[in-house]
Short mmCIF file of C-alpha atoms in Angstrom, two decimals:
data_model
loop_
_atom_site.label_atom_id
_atom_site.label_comp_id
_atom_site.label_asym_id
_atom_site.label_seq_id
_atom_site.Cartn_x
_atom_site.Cartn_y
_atom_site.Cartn_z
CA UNK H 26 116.88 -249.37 -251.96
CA UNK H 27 120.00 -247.53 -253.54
CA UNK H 28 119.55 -243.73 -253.61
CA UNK H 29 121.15 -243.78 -257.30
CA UNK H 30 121.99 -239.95 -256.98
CA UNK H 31 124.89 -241.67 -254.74
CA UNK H 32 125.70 -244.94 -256.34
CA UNK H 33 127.96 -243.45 -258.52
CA UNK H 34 131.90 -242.33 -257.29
CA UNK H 35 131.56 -239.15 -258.65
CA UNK H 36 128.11 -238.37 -256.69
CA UNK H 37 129.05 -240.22 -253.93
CA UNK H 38 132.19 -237.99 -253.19
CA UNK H 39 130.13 -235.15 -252.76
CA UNK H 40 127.17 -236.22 -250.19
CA UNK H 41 128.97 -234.22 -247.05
CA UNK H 42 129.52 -231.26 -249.40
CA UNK H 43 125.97 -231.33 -250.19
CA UNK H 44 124.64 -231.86 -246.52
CA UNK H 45 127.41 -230.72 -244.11
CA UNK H 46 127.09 -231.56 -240.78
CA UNK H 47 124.16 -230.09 -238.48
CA UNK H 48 122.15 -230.67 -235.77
CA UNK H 49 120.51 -234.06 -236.83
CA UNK H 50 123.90 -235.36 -236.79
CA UNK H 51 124.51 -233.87 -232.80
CA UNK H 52 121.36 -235.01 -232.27
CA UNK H 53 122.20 -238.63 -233.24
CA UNK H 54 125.56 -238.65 -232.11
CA UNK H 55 124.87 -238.11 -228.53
CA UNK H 56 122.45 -241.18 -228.81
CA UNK H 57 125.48 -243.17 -230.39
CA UNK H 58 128.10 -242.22 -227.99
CA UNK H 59 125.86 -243.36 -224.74
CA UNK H 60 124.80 -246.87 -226.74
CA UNK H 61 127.45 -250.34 -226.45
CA UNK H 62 126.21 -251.24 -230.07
CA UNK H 63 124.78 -249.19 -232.87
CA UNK H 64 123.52 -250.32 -236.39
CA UNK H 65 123.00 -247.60 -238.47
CA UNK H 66 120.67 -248.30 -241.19
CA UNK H 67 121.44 -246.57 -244.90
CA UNK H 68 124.68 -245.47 -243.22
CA UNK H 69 126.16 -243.75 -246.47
CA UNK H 70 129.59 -242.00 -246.08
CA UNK H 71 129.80 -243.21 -242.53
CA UNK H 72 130.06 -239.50 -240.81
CA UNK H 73 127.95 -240.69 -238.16
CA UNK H 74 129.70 -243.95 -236.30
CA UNK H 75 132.88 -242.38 -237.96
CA UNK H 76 133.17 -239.24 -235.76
CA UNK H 77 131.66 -242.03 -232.84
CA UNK H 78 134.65 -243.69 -233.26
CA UNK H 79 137.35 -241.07 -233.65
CA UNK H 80 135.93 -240.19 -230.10
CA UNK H 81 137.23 -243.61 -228.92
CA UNK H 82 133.76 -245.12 -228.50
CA UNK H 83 134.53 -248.19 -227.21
CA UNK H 84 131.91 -250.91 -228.40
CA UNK H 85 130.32 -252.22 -231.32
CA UNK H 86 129.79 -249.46 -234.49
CA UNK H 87 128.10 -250.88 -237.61
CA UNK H 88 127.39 -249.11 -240.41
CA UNK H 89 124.69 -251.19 -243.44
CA UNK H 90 124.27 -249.41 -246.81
CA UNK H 91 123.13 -250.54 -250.08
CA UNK H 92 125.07 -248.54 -251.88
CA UNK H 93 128.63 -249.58 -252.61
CA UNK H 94 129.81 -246.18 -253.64
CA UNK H 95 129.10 -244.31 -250.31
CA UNK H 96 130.78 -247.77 -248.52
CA UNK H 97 134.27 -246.88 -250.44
CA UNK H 98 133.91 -243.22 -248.89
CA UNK H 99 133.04 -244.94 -245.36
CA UNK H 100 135.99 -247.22 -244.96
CA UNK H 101 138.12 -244.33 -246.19
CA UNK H 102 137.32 -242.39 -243.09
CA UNK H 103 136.94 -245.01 -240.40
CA UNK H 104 138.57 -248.59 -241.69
CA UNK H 105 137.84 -249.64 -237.99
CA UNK H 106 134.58 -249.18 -237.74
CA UNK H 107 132.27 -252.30 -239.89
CA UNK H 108 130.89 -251.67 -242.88
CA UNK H 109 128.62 -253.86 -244.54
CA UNK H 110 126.90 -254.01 -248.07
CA UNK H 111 123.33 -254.50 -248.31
CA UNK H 112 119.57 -253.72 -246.38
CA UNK H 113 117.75 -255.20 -243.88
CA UNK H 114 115.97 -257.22 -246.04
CA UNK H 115 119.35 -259.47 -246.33
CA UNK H 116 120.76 -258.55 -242.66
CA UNK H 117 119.34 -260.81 -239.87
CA UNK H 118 120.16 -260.12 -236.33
CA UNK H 119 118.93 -261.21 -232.62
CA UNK H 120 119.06 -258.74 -230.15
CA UNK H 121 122.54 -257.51 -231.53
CA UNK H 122 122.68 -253.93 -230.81
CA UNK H 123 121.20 -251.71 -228.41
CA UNK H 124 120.30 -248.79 -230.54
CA UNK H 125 119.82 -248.62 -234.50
CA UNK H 126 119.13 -245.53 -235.89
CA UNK H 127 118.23 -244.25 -239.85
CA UNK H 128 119.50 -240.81 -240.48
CA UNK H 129 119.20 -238.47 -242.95
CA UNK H 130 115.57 -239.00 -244.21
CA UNK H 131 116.68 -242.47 -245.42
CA UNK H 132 113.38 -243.87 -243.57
CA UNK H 133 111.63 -242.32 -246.35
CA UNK H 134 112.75 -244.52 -249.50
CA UNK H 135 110.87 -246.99 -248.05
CA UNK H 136 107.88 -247.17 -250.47
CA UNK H 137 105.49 -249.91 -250.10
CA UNK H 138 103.76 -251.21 -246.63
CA UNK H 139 105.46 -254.97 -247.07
CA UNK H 140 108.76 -253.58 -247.88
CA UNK H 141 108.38 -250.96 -244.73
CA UNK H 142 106.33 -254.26 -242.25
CA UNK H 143 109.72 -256.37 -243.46
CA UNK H 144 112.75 -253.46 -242.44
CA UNK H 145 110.67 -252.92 -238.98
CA UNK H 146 110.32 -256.55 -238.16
CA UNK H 147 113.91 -256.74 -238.84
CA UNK H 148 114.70 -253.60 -236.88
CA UNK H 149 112.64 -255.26 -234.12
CA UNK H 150 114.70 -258.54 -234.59
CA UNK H 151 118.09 -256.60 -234.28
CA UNK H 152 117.01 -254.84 -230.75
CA UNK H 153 118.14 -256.81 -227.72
CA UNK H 154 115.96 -255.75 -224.21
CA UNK H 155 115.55 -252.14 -223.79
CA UNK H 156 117.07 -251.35 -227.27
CA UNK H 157 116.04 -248.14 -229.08
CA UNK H 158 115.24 -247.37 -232.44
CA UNK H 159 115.44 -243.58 -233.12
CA UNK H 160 114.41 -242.19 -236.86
CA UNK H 161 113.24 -239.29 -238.37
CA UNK H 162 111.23 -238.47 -241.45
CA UNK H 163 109.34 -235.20 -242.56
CA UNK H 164 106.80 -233.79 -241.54
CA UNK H 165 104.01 -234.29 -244.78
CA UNK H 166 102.15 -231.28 -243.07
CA UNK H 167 104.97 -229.00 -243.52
CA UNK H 168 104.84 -229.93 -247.72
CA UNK H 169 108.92 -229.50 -248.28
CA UNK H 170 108.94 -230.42 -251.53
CA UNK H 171 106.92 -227.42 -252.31
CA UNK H 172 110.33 -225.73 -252.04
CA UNK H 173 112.23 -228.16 -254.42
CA UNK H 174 112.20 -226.40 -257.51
CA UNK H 175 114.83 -225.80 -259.98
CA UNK H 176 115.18 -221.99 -259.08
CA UNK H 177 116.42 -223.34 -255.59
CA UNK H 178 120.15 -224.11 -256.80
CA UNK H 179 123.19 -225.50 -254.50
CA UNK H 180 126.50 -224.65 -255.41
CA UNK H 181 129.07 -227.37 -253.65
CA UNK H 182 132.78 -227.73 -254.54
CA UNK H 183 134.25 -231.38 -255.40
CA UNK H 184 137.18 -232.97 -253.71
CA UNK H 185 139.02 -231.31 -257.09
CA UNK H 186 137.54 -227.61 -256.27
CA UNK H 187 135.51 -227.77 -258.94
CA UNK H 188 132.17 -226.01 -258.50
CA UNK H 189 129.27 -228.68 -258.64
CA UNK H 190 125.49 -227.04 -259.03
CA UNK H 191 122.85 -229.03 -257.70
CA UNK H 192 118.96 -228.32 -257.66
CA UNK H 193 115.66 -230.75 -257.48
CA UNK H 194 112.58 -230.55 -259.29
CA UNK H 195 108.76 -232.60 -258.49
CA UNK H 196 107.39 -234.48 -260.88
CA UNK H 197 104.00 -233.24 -260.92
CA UNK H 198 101.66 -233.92 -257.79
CA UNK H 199 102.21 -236.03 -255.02
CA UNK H 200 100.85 -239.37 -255.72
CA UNK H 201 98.68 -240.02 -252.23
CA UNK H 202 101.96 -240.26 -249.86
CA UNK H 203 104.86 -240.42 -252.14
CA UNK H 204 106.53 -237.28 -254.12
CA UNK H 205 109.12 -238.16 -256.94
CA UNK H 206 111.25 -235.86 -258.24
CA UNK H 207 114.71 -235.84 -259.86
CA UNK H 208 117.86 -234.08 -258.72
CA UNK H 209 120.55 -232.82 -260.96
CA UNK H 210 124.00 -232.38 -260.63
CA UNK H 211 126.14 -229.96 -263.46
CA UNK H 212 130.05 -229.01 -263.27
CA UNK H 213 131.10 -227.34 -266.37
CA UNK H 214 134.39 -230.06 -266.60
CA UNK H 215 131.76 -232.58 -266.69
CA UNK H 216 130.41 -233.08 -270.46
CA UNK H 217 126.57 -233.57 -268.89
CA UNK H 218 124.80 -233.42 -266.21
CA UNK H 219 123.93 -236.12 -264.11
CA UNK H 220 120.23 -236.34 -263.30
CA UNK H 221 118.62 -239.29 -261.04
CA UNK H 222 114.97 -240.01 -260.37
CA UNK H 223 113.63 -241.08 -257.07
CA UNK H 224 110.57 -241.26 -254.75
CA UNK H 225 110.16 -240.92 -251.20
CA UNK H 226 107.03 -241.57 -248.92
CA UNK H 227 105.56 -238.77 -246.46
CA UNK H 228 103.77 -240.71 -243.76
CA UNK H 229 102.11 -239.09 -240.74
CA UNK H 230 102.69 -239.61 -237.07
CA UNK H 231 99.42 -241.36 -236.44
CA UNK H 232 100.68 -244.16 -239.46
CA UNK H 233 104.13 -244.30 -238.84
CA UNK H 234 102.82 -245.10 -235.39
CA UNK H 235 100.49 -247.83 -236.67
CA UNK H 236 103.39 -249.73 -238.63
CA UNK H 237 105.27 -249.58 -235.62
CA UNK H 238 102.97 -251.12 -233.44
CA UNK H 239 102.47 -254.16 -236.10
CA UNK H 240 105.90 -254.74 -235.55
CA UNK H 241 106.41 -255.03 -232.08
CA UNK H 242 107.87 -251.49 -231.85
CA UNK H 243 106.10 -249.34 -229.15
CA UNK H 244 106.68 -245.02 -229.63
CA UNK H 245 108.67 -243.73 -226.62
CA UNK H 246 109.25 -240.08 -226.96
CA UNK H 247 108.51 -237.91 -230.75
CA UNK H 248 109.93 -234.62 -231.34
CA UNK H 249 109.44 -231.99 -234.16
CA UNK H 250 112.73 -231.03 -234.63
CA UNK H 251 116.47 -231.31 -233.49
CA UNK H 252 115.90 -229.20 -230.64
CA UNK H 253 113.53 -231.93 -228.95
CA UNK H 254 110.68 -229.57 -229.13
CA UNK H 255 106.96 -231.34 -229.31
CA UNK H 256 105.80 -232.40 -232.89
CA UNK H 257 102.79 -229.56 -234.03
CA UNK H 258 101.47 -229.60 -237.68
CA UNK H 259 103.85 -226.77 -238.74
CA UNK H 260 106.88 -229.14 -237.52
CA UNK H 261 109.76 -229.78 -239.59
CA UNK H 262 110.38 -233.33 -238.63
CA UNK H 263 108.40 -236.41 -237.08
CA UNK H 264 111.90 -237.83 -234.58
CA UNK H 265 110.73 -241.24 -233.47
CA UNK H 266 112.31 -243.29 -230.74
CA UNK H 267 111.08 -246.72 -230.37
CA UNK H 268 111.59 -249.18 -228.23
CA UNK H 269 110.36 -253.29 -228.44
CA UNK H 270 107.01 -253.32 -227.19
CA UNK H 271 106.35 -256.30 -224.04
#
């Protein structure tokens, strides 16, 4: 699923602004630099395999995306490294890659059970013997999207210098496990806003655990934040690492 708050140029441009780089990415990049082939799922500007590579990593980098926009500012960066179009719905591998990881909460636009059972079983499909699949979504008992309101406004500068403001706002309650809200971008060169709509799903340990298991995937270590501290119900973060199961 395209995150349509980046599948435009303009947007696009501005992800890194918006979320620099922190200790998620250190956290992932250590687990990229000590794996021979990494697919990383809803790769988006590439930051990830494209620091990997600028740090002469020496196998296989792969980046998958669905949105083309975030692809252009990928190749930009790292030409080298392969960037591909599309989800895992289209993508079939066997045993390919010895870690694949989803970063930055993109685990989450993954709404319905058959569309989540389908990207797992393909995850599965891509892991050769002792593979890992590392992921991290948050925490529904620590309720962040309480805190996205529109009073809660980002100020991020475009490649141009021009200041972009950028704040969120819920759409009423949370519907069972899913919260939609939009997020709205505003530069005063710009002659509106830009505002996109989206939902993402909040699922707990105990069910991310259960889809998992379905699909052949077996939980190997879970943290509650980047710091590799135990997950506890005030926990920022549920960090999975999977392995193939058997």
């Amino acid at each position: 699923m395209v995150d349509h708050s980046f599948a435009d140029l303009t947007l696009a441009a501005l992800y890194d602004s918006i979320n620099p780089w922190g200790p998620d990415d250190d956290f992932y990049l250590r687990l990229v630099r000590s794996a021979d082939a990494v697919l990383d799922v809803g790769c988006g500007t590439g930051r990830l395999l494209a620091r990997a590579a600028a740090d002469g990593h020496p196998g296989r980098l792969t980046g998958l995306d669905p949105a083309a926009a975030m692809l252009v500012q990928a190749r930009r960066r790292a030409p080298g490294v392969e960037w591909l179009l599309g989800d895992l719905h289209a993508r079939l591998w066997q045993g390919d890659f010895d870690l694949v990881v989803m970063t930055g909460h993109a685990f989450q636009v993954l709404l319905g059970d058959e569309e989540l059972r389908t990207a797992l079983r393909a995850v599965r499909s891509a892991l050769g013997d002792g593979g890992r699949f590392v992921f991290e979504t948050r925490n529904p008992a620590a309720r962040a999207w309480e805190r996205w309101t529109p009073d809660r406004v980002r100020e991020v500068t475009d490649a141009d210098g021009r200041a972009v403001r950028v704040w969120h706002e819920v759409e009423g309650e949370p519907s069972g496990d899913r919260v939609t809200f939009t997020e709205t971008f505003a530069c005063p060169d710009w002659p509106r806003p830009h505002t996109s709509r989206a939902t993402l799903r909040f699922l707990t340990a105990g069910r991310l655990t259960g889809f998992l298991t379905e699909a052949g995937l077996r939980v190997e270590e879970r943290y509650g934040d980047w710091d590799r501290n135990p997950l506890t119900s005030t926990s920022p973060e549920i960090i999975t690492v999977a392995t193939p199961a058997g």
